[in-house]
mmCIF file of C-alpha atoms and ligand atoms in Angstrom:
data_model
loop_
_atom_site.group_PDB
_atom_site.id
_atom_site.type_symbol
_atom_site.label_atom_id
_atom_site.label_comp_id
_atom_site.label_asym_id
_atom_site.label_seq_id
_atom_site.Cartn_x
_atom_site.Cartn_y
_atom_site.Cartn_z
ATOM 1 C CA UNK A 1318 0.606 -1.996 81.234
ATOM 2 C CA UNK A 1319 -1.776 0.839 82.240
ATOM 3 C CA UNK A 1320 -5.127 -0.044 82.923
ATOM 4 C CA UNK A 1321 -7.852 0.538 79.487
ATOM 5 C CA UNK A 1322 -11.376 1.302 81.280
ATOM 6 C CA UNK A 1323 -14.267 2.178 78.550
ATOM 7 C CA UNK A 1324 -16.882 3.720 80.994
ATOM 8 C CA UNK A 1325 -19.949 2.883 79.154
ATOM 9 C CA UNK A 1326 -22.616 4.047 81.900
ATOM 10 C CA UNK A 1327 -25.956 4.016 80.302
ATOM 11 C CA UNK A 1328 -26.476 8.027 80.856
ATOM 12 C CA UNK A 1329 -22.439 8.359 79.293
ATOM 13 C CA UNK A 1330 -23.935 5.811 76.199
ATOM 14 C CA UNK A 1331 -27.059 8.110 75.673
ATOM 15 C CA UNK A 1332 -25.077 11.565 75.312
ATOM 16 C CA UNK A 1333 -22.605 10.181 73.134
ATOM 17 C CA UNK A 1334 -25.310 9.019 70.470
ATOM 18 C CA UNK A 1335 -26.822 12.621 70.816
ATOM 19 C CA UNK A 1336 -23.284 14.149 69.978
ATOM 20 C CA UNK A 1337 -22.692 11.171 67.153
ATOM 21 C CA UNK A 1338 -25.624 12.420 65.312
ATOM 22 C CA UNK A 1339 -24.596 14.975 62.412
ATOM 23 C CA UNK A 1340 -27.455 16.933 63.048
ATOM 24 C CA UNK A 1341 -26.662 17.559 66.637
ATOM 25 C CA UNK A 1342 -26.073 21.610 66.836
ATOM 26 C CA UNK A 1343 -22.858 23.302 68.181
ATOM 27 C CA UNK A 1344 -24.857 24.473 71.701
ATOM 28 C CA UNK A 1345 -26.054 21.008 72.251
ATOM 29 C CA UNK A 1346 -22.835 19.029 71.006
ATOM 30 C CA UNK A 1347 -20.607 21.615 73.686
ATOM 31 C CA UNK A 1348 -23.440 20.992 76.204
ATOM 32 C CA UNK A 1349 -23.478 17.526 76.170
ATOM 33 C CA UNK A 1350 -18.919 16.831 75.803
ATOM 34 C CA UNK A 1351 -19.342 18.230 79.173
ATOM 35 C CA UNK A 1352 -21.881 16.384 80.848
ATOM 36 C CA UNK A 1353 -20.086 13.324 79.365
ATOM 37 C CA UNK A 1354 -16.355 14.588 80.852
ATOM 38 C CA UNK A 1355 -18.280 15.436 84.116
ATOM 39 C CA UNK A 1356 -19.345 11.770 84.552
ATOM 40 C CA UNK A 1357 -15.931 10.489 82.957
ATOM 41 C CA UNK A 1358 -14.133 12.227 85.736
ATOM 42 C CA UNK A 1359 -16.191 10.932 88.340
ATOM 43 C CA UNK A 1360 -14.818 7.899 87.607
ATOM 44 C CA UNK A 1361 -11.231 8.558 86.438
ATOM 45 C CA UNK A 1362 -10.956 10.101 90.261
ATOM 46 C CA UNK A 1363 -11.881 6.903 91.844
ATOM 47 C CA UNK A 1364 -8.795 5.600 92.906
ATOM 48 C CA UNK A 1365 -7.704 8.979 94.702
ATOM 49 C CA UNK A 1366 -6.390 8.222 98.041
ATOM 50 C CA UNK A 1367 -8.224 9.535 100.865
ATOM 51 C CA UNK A 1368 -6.630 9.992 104.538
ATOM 52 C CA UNK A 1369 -8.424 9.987 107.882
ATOM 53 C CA UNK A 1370 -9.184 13.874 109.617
ATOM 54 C CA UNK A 1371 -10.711 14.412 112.823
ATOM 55 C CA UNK A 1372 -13.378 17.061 112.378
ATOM 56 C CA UNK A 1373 -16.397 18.116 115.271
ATOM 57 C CA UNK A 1374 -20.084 17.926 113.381
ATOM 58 C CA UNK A 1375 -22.705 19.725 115.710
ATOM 59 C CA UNK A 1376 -22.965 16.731 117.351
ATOM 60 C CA UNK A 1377 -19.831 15.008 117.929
ATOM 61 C CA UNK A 1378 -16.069 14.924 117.683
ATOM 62 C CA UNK A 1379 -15.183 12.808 114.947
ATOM 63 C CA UNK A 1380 -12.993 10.638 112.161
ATOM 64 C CA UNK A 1381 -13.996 11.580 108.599
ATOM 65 C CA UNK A 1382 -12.068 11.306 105.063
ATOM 66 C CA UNK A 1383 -11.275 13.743 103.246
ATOM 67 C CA UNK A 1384 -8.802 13.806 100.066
ATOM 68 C CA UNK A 1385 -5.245 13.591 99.838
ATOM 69 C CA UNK A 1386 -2.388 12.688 97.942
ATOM 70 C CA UNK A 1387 -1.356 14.357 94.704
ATOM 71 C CA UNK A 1388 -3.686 17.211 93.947
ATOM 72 C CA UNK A 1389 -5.316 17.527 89.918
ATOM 73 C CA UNK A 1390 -4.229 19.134 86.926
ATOM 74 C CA UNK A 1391 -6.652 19.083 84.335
ATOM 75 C CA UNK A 1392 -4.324 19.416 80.412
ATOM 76 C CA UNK A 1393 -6.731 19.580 77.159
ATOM 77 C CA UNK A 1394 -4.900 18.875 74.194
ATOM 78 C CA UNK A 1395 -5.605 22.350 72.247
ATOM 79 C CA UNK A 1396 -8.301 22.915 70.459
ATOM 80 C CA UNK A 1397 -10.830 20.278 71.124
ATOM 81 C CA UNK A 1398 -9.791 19.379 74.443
ATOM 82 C CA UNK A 1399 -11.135 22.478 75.815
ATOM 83 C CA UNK A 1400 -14.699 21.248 75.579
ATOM 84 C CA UNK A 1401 -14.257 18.398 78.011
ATOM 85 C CA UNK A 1402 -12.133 21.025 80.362
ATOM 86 C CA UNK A 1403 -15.368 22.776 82.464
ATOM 87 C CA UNK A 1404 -17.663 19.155 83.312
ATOM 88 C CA UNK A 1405 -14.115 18.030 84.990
ATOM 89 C CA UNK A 1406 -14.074 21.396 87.123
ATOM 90 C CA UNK A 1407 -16.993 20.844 87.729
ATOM 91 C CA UNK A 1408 -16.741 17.554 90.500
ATOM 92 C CA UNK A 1409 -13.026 18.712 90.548
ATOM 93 C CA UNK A 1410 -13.158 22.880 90.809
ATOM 94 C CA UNK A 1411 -9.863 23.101 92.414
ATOM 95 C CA UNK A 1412 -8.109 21.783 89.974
ATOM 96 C CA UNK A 1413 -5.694 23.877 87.888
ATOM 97 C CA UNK A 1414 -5.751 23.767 84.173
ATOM 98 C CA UNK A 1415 -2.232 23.495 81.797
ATOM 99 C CA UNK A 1416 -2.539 24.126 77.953
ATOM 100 C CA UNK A 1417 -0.763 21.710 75.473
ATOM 101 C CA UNK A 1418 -1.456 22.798 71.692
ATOM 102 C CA UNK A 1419 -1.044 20.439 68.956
ATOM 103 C CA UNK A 1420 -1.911 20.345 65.328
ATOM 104 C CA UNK A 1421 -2.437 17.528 63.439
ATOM 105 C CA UNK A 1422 -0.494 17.929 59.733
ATOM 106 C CA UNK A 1423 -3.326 17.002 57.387
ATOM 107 C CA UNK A 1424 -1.727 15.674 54.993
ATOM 108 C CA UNK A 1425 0.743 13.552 56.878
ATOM 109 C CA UNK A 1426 -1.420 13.331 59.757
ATOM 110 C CA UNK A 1427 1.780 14.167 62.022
ATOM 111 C CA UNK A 1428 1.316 16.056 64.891
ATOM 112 C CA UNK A 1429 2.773 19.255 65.792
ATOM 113 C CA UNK A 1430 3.252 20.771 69.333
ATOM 114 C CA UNK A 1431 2.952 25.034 69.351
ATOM 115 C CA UNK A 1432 1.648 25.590 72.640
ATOM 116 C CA UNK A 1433 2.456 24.589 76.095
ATOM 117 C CA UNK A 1434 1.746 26.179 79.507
ATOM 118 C CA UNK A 1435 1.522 24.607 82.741
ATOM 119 C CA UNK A 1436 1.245 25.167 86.267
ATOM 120 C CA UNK A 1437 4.491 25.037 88.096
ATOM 121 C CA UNK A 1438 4.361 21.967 89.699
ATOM 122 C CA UNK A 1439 3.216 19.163 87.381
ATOM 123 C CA UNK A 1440 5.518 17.104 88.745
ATOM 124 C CA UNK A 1441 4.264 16.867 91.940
ATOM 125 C CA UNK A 1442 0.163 16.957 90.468
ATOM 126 C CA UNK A 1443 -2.251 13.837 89.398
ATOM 127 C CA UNK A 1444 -2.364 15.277 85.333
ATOM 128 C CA UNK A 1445 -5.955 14.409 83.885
ATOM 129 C CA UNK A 1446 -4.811 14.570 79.480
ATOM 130 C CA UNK A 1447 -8.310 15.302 78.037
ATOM 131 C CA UNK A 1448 -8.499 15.114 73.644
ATOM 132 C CA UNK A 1449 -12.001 14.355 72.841
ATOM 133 C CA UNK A 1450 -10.531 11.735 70.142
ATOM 134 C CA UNK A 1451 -8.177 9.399 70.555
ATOM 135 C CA UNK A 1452 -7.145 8.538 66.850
ATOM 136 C CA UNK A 1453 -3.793 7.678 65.483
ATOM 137 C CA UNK A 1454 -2.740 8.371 68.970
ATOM 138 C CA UNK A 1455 0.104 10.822 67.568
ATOM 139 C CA UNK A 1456 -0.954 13.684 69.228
ATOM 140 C CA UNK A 1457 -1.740 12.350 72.811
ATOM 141 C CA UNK A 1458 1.727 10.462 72.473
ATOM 142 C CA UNK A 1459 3.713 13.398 71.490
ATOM 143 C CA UNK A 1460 1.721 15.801 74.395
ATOM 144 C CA UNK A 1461 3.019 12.981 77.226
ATOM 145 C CA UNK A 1462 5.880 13.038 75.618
ATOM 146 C CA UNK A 1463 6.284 16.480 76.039
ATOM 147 C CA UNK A 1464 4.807 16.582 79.727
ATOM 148 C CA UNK A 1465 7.362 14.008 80.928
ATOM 149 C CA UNK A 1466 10.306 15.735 79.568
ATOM 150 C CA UNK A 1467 9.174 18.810 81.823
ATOM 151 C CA UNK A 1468 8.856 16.329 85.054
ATOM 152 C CA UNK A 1469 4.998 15.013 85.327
ATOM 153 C CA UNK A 1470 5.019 11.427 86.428
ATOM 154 C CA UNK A 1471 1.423 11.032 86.735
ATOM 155 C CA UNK A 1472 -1.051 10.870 84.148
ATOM 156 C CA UNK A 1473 -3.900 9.485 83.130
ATOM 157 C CA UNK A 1474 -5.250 10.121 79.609
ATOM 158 C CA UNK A 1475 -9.428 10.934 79.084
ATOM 159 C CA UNK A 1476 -10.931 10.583 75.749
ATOM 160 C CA UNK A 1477 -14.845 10.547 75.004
ATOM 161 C CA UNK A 1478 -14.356 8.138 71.440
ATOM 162 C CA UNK A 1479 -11.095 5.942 71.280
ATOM 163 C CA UNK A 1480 -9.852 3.732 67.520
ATOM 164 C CA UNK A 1481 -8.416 0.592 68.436
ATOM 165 C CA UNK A 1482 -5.067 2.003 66.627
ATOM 166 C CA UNK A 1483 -4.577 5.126 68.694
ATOM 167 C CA UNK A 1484 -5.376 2.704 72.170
ATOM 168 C CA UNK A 1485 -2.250 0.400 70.933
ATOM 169 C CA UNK A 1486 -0.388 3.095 69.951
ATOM 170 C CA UNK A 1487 -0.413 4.818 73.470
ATOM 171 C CA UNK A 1488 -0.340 2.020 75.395
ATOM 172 C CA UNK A 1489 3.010 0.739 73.322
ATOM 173 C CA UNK A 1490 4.541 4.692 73.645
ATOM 174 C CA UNK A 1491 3.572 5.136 77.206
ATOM 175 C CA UNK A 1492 2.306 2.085 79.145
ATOM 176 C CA UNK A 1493 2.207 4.176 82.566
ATOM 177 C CA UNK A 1494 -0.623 5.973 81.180
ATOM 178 C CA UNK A 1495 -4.426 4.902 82.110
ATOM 179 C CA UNK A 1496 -6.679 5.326 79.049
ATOM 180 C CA UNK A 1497 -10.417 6.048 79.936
ATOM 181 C CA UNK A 1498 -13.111 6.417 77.136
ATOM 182 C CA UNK A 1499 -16.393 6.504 76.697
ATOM 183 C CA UNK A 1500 -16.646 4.235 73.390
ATOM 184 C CA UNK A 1501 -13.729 1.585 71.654
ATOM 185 C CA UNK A 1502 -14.913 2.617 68.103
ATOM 186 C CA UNK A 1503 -13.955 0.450 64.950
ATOM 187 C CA UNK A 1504 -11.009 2.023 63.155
ATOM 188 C CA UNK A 1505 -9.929 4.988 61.631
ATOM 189 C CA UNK A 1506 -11.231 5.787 58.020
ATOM 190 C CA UNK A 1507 -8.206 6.432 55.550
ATOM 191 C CA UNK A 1508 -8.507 10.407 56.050
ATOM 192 C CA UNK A 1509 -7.534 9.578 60.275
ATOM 193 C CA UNK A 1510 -10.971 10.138 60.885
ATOM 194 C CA UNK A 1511 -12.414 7.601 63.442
ATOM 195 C CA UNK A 1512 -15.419 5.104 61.917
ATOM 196 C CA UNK A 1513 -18.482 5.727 63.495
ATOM 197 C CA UNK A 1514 -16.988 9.052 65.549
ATOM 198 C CA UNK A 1515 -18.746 11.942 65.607
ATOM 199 C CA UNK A 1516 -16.725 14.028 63.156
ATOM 200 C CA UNK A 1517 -14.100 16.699 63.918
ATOM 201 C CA UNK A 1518 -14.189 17.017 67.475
ATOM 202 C CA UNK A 1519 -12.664 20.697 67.353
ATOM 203 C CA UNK A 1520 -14.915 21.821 64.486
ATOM 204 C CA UNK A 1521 -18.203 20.707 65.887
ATOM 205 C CA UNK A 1522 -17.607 22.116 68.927
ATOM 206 C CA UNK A 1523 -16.466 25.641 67.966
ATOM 207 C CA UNK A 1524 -18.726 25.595 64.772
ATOM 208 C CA UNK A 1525 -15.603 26.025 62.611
ATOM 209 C CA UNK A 1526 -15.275 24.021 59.233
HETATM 210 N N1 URA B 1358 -9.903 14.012 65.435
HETATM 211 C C1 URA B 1358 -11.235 14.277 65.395
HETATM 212 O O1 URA B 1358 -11.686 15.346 65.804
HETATM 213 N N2 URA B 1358 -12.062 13.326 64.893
HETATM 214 C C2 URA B 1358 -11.618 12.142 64.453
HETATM 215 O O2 URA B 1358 -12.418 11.307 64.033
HETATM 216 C C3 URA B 1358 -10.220 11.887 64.499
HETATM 217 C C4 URA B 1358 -9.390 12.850 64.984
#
């Protein structure tokens, strides 16, 4: 089984109540899903292997570390994945960025996959999925799914609010997946909204209804 990490860090805690709050405006709620995927991915990236360079400071010749290994592909599930996509760039700015778009039926609350573009070699990259909201889990199954089928091997999945349904789900669909969240919420409400969430991730932060 894939490892389940919630990274509650007290400043991670804060800016999630801020973006809970309904009356939390579109500028501050985009704002503040980065800040929260910048600190996400600073620990999501702490297993990355690091190898041994010799390098000369002013001073000295010497050993140092430096990254190696597979190198990152950042993949938000379209549309609300997006807003996590810049705070990861940010501690990760190399990284190169694939599109998966899915749309969640909402009346059967299936989802649907109509977009998908990827650098060329996913299969040989360290794929960071990012989806706000982890819910029924349908759509972040069906985009692994899909990203397997084309070759990717590694993934780990990023989510900033996670229902205990959607974190069985996944696990159970793809158990080589690491889940990372900021917040294990209670359980979807019967509309596949997740109880307390913070809404429609998409909507609040495009300011769409
Ligand atoms: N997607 C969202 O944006 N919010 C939820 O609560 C569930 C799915």
């Amino acid at each position: 089984m894939g490892k389940f990490q919630v990274i509650d860090h007290p400043l991670i805690q804060h800016k999630l109540t801020i973006i809970r709050d309904k009356n939390c405006g579109t500028k501050v709620f985009r704002e503040v899903v980065n800040e929260i995927a910048m600190l996400m991915a600073y620990e999501v990236s702490r297993d990355m292997p690091l190898e041994d360079i010799e390098i000369e400071t002013p001073i000295t010749l010497s050993t140092q570390k430096t990254l190696s290994g597979k190198k990152v592909a950042i993949v938000p599930i379209l549309r609300a994945g997006i807003g996590m996509v810049d705070g990861i760039l940010e501690l990760i700015p190399a990284a190169k960025v694939g599109h998966i778009g899915m749309f969640r039926d909402e009346e059967t609350l299936e989802p649907h996959e109509y977009f998908f573009k990827m650098p060329e070699d996913i299969d040989s990259r360290q794929l960071f999925i990012v989806d706000p909201m982890l819910a029924t889990g349908g759509s972040a199954i069906m985009a692994i799914d899909s990203l397997k089928k084309r070759g990717a091997s590694n993934m780990k999945f990023v989510c900033l609010v996670a229902a205990p349904e959607g974190v069985k789900a996944l696990q159970e669909a793809h158990p080589d997946v690491d889940i990372y969240t900021a917040a294990l919420d209670e359980q979807l409400n019967e509309l596949g909204y997740i109880v307390p969430g913070l809404g429609d991730a998409g909507d609040r932060l495009f300011g769409t209804k």
